[in-house]
Amino acid sequence: MDPHQQRRAAATSPPPPPRGTPQSGGSFPIGVIVFAFMVIASSAMIPSSSSLKNSFSILHQVPEGHVGVYWRGGALLKKITEPGFHFKMPLITQYEPVQVTLQTDQVRDIPCGTKGGVMINFEKIEVVNRLRKDYVYETLLNYGVHYDNTWIYDKIHHEINQFCSSHTLQQVYIDVFDQIDEKMKDALQGDCTRYAPGIEILSVRVTKPTIPHSIKRNYEQMEEERTKVLISIERQKVVEKEAETQKKMAISEAEKTATVSKILMEQKLMEKESARTQQEIENHMYMAREKSLADADFYRVMKEAEANKLKLTPEFLELKFIEAIADNTKIFFGDKVPNMVFDQRLLGNFLTNVSRQAAGVRQVSDA
């Protein structure tokens, strides 16, 4: 009964019996309360994963990171609820939470055969994916609640077998193993974008496949040999580095020695240049001094010559001649002694001519 009908019934009902008298119609509200309590208790006692609880429950909870989808009579409803508590009709409407946040699906035990016919097994491949909230209804309408079985689990098996059948064991196990993650991601995302656009593939993680023990031992031996080769190469690099370091040290030492020698040579050259400059200065001083002395001596000689020239008079020469004869202490005897006087006449005549010439020169100079 709705509240309006209850008020009308209360208005037309007879007055209540006296206190203590039992009333036969009072058991109806109590029965409703008991029934509701039993429904809630049964919904709490039934496991959450069972479809029986979803069928009988009236109040249900949508967890965070999920959305609630509903079926009525097997038909998917367009109604989608957000996280929280919601009501539905029991037995008629079925409810299922669908995760719309990041989830990781693990695909295990994927056998495949390589191009050479060797059977290998991928123990685990993890696919990180997400269902977009806007495409929940479309995806579930086309592929059901377990859409990941079609587009992740089965698709991974198919793509891994396709990949292995076109590559050798060496390529799958070693050469292109680092590319399998991206190839699987691109393959899954390509088909999902085309057929199920609501599914977003974020990443794929592929573990190392299991190969036959004999082949694995061969690979281990190859890896050991490769490791030895790498060790030898690294040792060789170390030796080369040491030699290069020693070479650089020797070159640095030689450059340092050459630099020091160059500095010392430049210093010696500067010293020699300084000594040469000093010697040139001394030479110039000596030349200037000698020139001054020579000029002074030349001036003295010239002056003496001029003075002597002025002294060349007949009287002075006769005086000098007489002084020279007077100073002569030797006496000559013989028949040619009178020639001495003759010689004196000759000398006198010579002095006369010289005096005349000197007088002519003075007259010319005075003119």
Coordinates of C-alpha atoms in Angstrom, one line a residue:
M1 CA 0.0 0.0 0.0
D2 CA 1.2 3.5 -0.8
P3 CA 1.1 6.2 1.9
H4 CA -2.1 7.8 0.5
Q5 CA -4.0 4.5 0.8
Q6 CA -2.6 3.9 4.3
R7 CA -4.0 7.3 5.4
R8 CA -7.4 6.5 3.9
A9 CA -7.5 3.2 5.6
A10 CA -6.6 4.7 8.9
A11 CA -9.4 7.3 8.5
T12 CA -12.1 4.7 7.8
S13 CA -10.9 2.0 10.3
P14 CA -12.7 1.6 13.6
P15 CA -11.1 2.9 16.8
P16 CA -8.3 0.7 18.2
P17 CA -9.3 -1.9 20.8
P18 CA -8.3 -1.4 24.3
R19 CA -4.7 -1.9 25.3
G20 CA -3.8 -5.5 25.9
T21 CA -6.4 -6.8 23.4
P22 CA -4.6 -8.7 20.5
Q23 CA -5.1 -7.3 17.0
S24 CA -5.2 -9.8 14.1
G25 CA -4.1 -7.4 11.3
G26 CA -0.9 -6.2 13.0
S27 CA 1.2 -9.0 11.7
F28 CA 1.4 -7.7 8.1
P29 CA 4.0 -4.9 8.7
I30 CA 6.1 -7.3 10.8
G31 CA 6.1 -9.8 8.0
V32 CA 7.3 -7.2 5.5
I33 CA 10.1 -6.2 7.8
V34 CA 11.1 -9.9 8.3
F35 CA 11.0 -10.5 4.6
A36 CA 13.2 -7.5 3.8
F37 CA 15.7 -8.6 6.6
M38 CA 15.8 -12.1 5.1
V39 CA 16.5 -10.7 1.6
I40 CA 19.3 -8.6 2.9
A41 CA 20.7 -11.4 4.9
S42 CA 20.5 -13.8 2.0
S43 CA 22.3 -11.3 -0.2
A44 CA 25.1 -11.0 2.3
M45 CA 25.4 -14.7 2.9
I46 CA 25.5 -15.7 -0.8
P47 CA 29.0 -15.3 -2.4
S48 CA 29.5 -12.1 -4.4
S49 CA 30.7 -14.0 -7.5
S50 CA 27.6 -16.1 -7.8
S51 CA 24.9 -15.2 -10.3
L52 CA 22.3 -16.3 -7.7
K53 CA 23.1 -13.3 -5.6
N54 CA 22.9 -11.0 -8.5
S55 CA 19.5 -12.5 -9.3
F56 CA 18.0 -12.3 -5.9
S57 CA 19.6 -9.1 -4.6
I58 CA 17.8 -5.8 -4.6
L59 CA 20.6 -3.6 -3.3
H60 CA 23.9 -4.1 -4.9
Q61 CA 27.3 -2.2 -4.9
V62 CA 29.4 -1.2 -7.8
P63 CA 33.1 -1.1 -6.7
E64 CA 35.4 1.8 -7.6
G65 CA 37.1 1.4 -10.9
H66 CA 34.1 -0.5 -12.3
V67 CA 30.7 0.3 -13.9
G68 CA 27.5 -1.7 -13.5
V69 CA 25.9 -3.3 -16.5
Y70 CA 22.4 -5.0 -16.4
W71 CA 20.6 -7.7 -18.3
R72 CA 16.8 -8.1 -18.3
G73 CA 15.5 -11.4 -19.7
G74 CA 18.9 -12.0 -21.2
A75 CA 18.9 -8.7 -23.1
L76 CA 21.7 -6.2 -22.3
L77 CA 20.3 -2.9 -21.1
K78 CA 21.9 0.4 -22.1
K79 CA 21.8 1.5 -18.4
I80 CA 25.3 1.8 -17.0
T81 CA 25.8 2.8 -13.3
E82 CA 28.7 4.5 -11.6
P83 CA 30.4 3.2 -8.5
G84 CA 28.2 3.1 -5.4
F85 CA 25.0 1.5 -4.1
H86 CA 22.1 0.9 -6.6
F87 CA 18.7 -0.9 -6.7
K88 CA 17.4 -3.4 -9.2
M89 CA 14.5 -5.8 -9.6
P90 CA 15.4 -9.2 -8.2
L91 CA 15.1 -12.3 -10.4
I92 CA 14.3 -10.2 -13.4
T93 CA 17.3 -8.0 -13.7
Q94 CA 20.9 -9.5 -13.6
Y95 CA 23.9 -7.3 -12.7
E96 CA 27.6 -7.6 -13.4
P97 CA 30.4 -5.2 -12.6
V98 CA 32.8 -4.4 -15.4
Q99 CA 36.3 -3.0 -14.8
V100 CA 37.2 0.2 -16.7
T101 CA 40.5 0.9 -15.1
L102 CA 43.9 -0.6 -16.0
Q103 CA 44.0 -4.4 -15.7
T104 CA 46.7 -7.0 -16.5
D105 CA 45.7 -10.2 -18.2
Q106 CA 48.2 -13.1 -17.9
V107 CA 48.2 -15.5 -20.8
R108 CA 50.1 -18.7 -19.8
D109 CA 51.6 -21.7 -21.5
I110 CA 51.6 -20.7 -25.2
P111 CA 53.2 -23.4 -27.3
C112 CA 54.5 -22.5 -30.8
G113 CA 56.7 -24.0 -33.5
T114 CA 59.5 -22.0 -35.0
K115 CA 60.4 -21.8 -38.7
G116 CA 62.9 -24.6 -38.3
G117 CA 60.3 -26.9 -36.6
V118 CA 61.5 -26.5 -33.0
M119 CA 58.7 -26.5 -30.4
I120 CA 59.1 -23.8 -27.7
N121 CA 56.7 -22.6 -25.1
F122 CA 56.1 -19.1 -23.7
E123 CA 55.2 -19.6 -20.0
K124 CA 53.7 -16.2 -19.5
I125 CA 52.7 -13.1 -21.4
E126 CA 51.2 -10.1 -19.6
V127 CA 48.9 -7.7 -21.5
V128 CA 48.1 -4.4 -19.8
N129 CA 44.7 -3.2 -21.2
R130 CA 41.8 -1.0 -20.4
L131 CA 38.1 -0.9 -21.5
R132 CA 36.9 2.6 -22.2
K133 CA 33.8 3.6 -20.3
D134 CA 32.2 5.1 -23.4
Y135 CA 32.4 1.8 -25.2
V136 CA 31.3 -0.6 -22.5
Y137 CA 27.8 -1.1 -23.9
E138 CA 29.0 -1.6 -27.5
T139 CA 31.8 -4.0 -26.5
L140 CA 29.7 -6.2 -24.2
L141 CA 26.9 -6.2 -26.8
N142 CA 29.2 -7.6 -29.4
Y143 CA 31.6 -9.8 -27.4
G144 CA 30.1 -10.3 -23.9
V145 CA 31.5 -9.8 -20.5
H146 CA 34.5 -12.0 -21.2
Y147 CA 35.5 -9.9 -24.2
D148 CA 39.2 -10.4 -23.2
N149 CA 39.0 -14.1 -24.1
T150 CA 38.4 -13.2 -27.7
W151 CA 40.7 -10.2 -28.1
I152 CA 43.5 -10.9 -25.6
Y153 CA 43.9 -14.6 -24.7
D154 CA 43.0 -16.1 -28.0
K155 CA 44.6 -13.3 -30.0
I156 CA 47.9 -13.7 -28.1
H157 CA 48.0 -17.4 -29.0
H158 CA 47.3 -16.6 -32.6
E159 CA 49.9 -13.8 -32.9
I160 CA 52.6 -15.7 -31.1
N161 CA 52.2 -18.7 -33.4
Q162 CA 52.2 -16.5 -36.4
F163 CA 55.4 -14.8 -35.2
C164 CA 57.2 -18.1 -34.4
S165 CA 56.2 -19.7 -37.7
S166 CA 58.0 -16.9 -39.6
H167 CA 61.2 -16.8 -37.6
T168 CA 63.9 -19.2 -36.7
L169 CA 64.8 -20.2 -33.1
Q170 CA 67.8 -18.0 -33.2
Q171 CA 65.7 -15.0 -34.1
V172 CA 62.9 -15.8 -31.6
Y173 CA 65.2 -16.6 -28.7
I174 CA 67.9 -14.0 -29.2
D175 CA 68.0 -11.8 -32.3
V176 CA 64.5 -10.2 -32.3
F177 CA 63.3 -11.2 -28.9
D178 CA 63.4 -7.6 -27.8
Q179 CA 60.9 -6.7 -30.6
I180 CA 58.2 -9.2 -29.7
D181 CA 56.7 -6.9 -27.1
E182 CA 56.1 -4.1 -29.6
K183 CA 55.0 -6.5 -32.3
M184 CA 52.4 -8.1 -30.1
K185 CA 51.2 -4.7 -28.9
D186 CA 50.8 -3.4 -32.4
A187 CA 49.0 -6.5 -33.6
L188 CA 46.6 -6.6 -30.7
Q189 CA 45.9 -2.8 -30.9
G190 CA 45.4 -2.9 -34.6
D191 CA 42.7 -5.6 -34.5
C192 CA 41.0 -4.0 -31.4
T193 CA 41.0 -0.6 -33.1
R194 CA 39.3 -2.1 -36.1
Y195 CA 36.8 -4.5 -34.5
A196 CA 36.6 -3.5 -30.8
P197 CA 37.6 0.2 -30.5
G198 CA 36.7 0.3 -26.8
I199 CA 39.7 -2.0 -25.9
E200 CA 43.0 -0.1 -25.4
I201 CA 46.2 -2.1 -25.3
L202 CA 48.8 -0.2 -23.3
S203 CA 51.7 -2.7 -23.1
V204 CA 52.7 -6.3 -23.6
R205 CA 55.4 -8.1 -21.5
V206 CA 56.8 -11.3 -23.0
T207 CA 58.9 -13.7 -20.9
K208 CA 61.8 -15.7 -22.3
P209 CA 60.4 -18.8 -24.0
T210 CA 61.3 -22.3 -22.8
I211 CA 63.4 -24.2 -25.4
P212 CA 64.6 -27.9 -25.4
H213 CA 67.4 -28.6 -22.9
S214 CA 70.0 -29.7 -25.5
I215 CA 69.5 -26.5 -27.6
K216 CA 69.5 -24.4 -24.4
R217 CA 72.8 -26.0 -23.5
N218 CA 74.2 -25.1 -26.9
Y219 CA 73.1 -21.5 -26.4
E220 CA 74.7 -21.4 -23.0
Q221 CA 77.9 -22.6 -24.4
M222 CA 77.7 -20.1 -27.2
E223 CA 77.0 -17.4 -24.5
E224 CA 80.0 -18.6 -22.6
E225 CA 82.2 -18.3 -25.6
R226 CA 80.8 -15.0 -26.5
T227 CA 81.5 -13.9 -22.9
K228 CA 85.1 -15.0 -23.2
V229 CA 85.4 -13.1 -26.5
L230 CA 83.9 -10.0 -24.9
I231 CA 86.3 -10.4 -21.9
S232 CA 89.2 -10.7 -24.3
I233 CA 88.0 -7.7 -26.2
E234 CA 87.6 -5.7 -23.1
R235 CA 91.0 -6.8 -21.9
Q236 CA 92.4 -5.7 -25.2
K237 CA 90.7 -2.4 -24.9
V238 CA 92.2 -2.0 -21.4
V239 CA 95.6 -2.7 -22.8
E240 CA 95.1 -0.3 -25.7
K241 CA 93.9 2.3 -23.2
E242 CA 96.9 1.8 -21.1
A243 CA 99.2 2.0 -24.1
E244 CA 97.3 5.1 -25.3
T245 CA 97.6 6.6 -21.8
Q246 CA 101.4 5.9 -21.8
K247 CA 101.7 7.4 -25.2
K248 CA 99.8 10.5 -24.2
M249 CA 102.0 10.7 -21.1
A250 CA 105.1 10.4 -23.2
I251 CA 103.8 12.9 -25.7
S252 CA 102.9 15.2 -22.8
E253 CA 106.4 14.7 -21.3
A254 CA 108.0 15.4 -24.6
E255 CA 105.9 18.5 -25.2
K256 CA 106.8 19.6 -21.7
T257 CA 110.5 19.1 -22.4
A258 CA 110.2 20.8 -25.8
T259 CA 108.4 23.7 -24.2
V260 CA 111.1 24.0 -21.5
S261 CA 113.8 23.7 -24.1
K262 CA 112.1 26.4 -26.2
I263 CA 111.8 28.6 -23.2
L264 CA 115.5 28.1 -22.3
M265 CA 116.5 28.7 -25.9
E266 CA 114.4 31.8 -26.1
Q267 CA 116.0 32.9 -22.8
K268 CA 119.5 32.3 -24.2
L269 CA 118.6 34.1 -27.4
M270 CA 117.3 37.0 -25.4
E271 CA 120.5 37.0 -23.4
K272 CA 122.6 36.9 -26.5
E273 CA 120.4 39.6 -28.1
S274 CA 120.9 41.7 -25.0
A275 CA 124.6 41.1 -25.0
R276 CA 124.8 41.9 -28.7
T277 CA 122.8 45.1 -28.1
Q278 CA 125.1 46.0 -25.3
Q279 CA 128.2 45.3 -27.4
E280 CA 126.8 47.4 -30.2
I281 CA 126.2 50.2 -27.8
E282 CA 129.7 49.8 -26.5
N283 CA 131.0 49.7 -30.1
H284 CA 129.1 52.8 -31.0
M285 CA 130.5 54.5 -27.8
Y286 CA 134.0 53.4 -28.7
M287 CA 133.7 54.5 -32.3
A288 CA 132.3 57.8 -31.1
R289 CA 135.1 58.2 -28.7
E290 CA 137.8 57.2 -31.2
K291 CA 136.2 59.5 -33.8
S292 CA 136.2 62.3 -31.3
L293 CA 139.9 61.6 -30.6
A294 CA 140.7 61.3 -34.3
D295 CA 138.9 64.5 -34.9
A296 CA 140.7 66.2 -32.1
D297 CA 144.1 64.8 -33.3
F298 CA 143.3 65.8 -36.9
Y299 CA 142.3 69.3 -35.6
R300 CA 145.5 69.4 -33.6
V301 CA 147.7 68.4 -36.6
M302 CA 145.9 70.8 -38.8
K303 CA 146.4 73.6 -36.4
E304 CA 150.1 72.6 -36.0
A305 CA 150.4 72.5 -39.8
E306 CA 148.9 75.9 -40.1
A307 CA 151.1 77.1 -37.3
N308 CA 154.2 75.5 -39.0
K309 CA 153.1 77.1 -42.3
L310 CA 153.0 80.4 -40.6
K311 CA 156.5 79.7 -39.2
L312 CA 158.0 79.0 -42.6
T313 CA 159.6 82.4 -43.0
P314 CA 163.2 83.0 -44.2
E315 CA 164.3 84.4 -41.0
F316 CA 162.9 81.5 -39.0
L317 CA 164.4 78.9 -41.3
E318 CA 167.8 80.7 -41.2
L319 CA 167.5 80.8 -37.4
K320 CA 166.8 77.1 -37.3
F321 CA 169.7 76.5 -39.7
I322 CA 172.1 78.5 -37.6
E323 CA 170.9 76.8 -34.4
A324 CA 171.4 73.4 -36.0
I325 CA 174.9 74.3 -37.1
A326 CA 175.7 75.7 -33.7
D327 CA 174.6 72.6 -32.1
N328 CA 176.9 70.6 -34.3
T329 CA 180.0 69.7 -32.3
K330 CA 181.8 68.0 -35.1
I331 CA 184.7 69.7 -37.0
F332 CA 185.5 68.7 -40.5
F333 CA 189.0 69.1 -42.1
G334 CA 189.9 68.9 -45.7
D335 CA 190.1 70.6 -49.0
K336 CA 186.3 70.6 -49.4
V337 CA 185.4 72.5 -46.3
P338 CA 184.7 75.8 -48.1
N339 CA 181.9 74.0 -49.9
M340 CA 180.0 74.4 -46.7
V341 CA 179.7 78.1 -47.4
F342 CA 178.5 77.4 -50.9
D343 CA 176.0 75.2 -49.6
Q344 CA 174.8 77.9 -47.3
R345 CA 174.4 80.2 -50.3
L346 CA 172.3 77.6 -52.0
L347 CA 170.2 77.3 -48.9
G348 CA 169.9 81.0 -48.7
N349 CA 168.7 81.2 -52.3
F350 CA 166.2 78.4 -51.6
L351 CA 164.9 80.2 -48.6
T352 CA 164.6 83.4 -50.6
N353 CA 162.4 81.7 -53.2
V354 CA 160.3 80.1 -50.5
S355 CA 159.7 83.5 -48.8
R356 CA 158.7 85.0 -52.1
Q357 CA 156.2 82.3 -52.7
A358 CA 154.8 82.7 -49.3
A359 CA 154.4 86.4 -49.8
G360 CA 152.5 85.8 -53.1
V361 CA 150.2 83.4 -51.3
R362 CA 149.5 86.0 -48.6
Q363 CA 148.7 88.7 -51.1
V364 CA 146.3 86.4 -53.0
S365 CA 144.6 85.5 -49.8
D366 CA 144.3 89.2 -48.8
A367 CA 142.9 90.0 -52.1

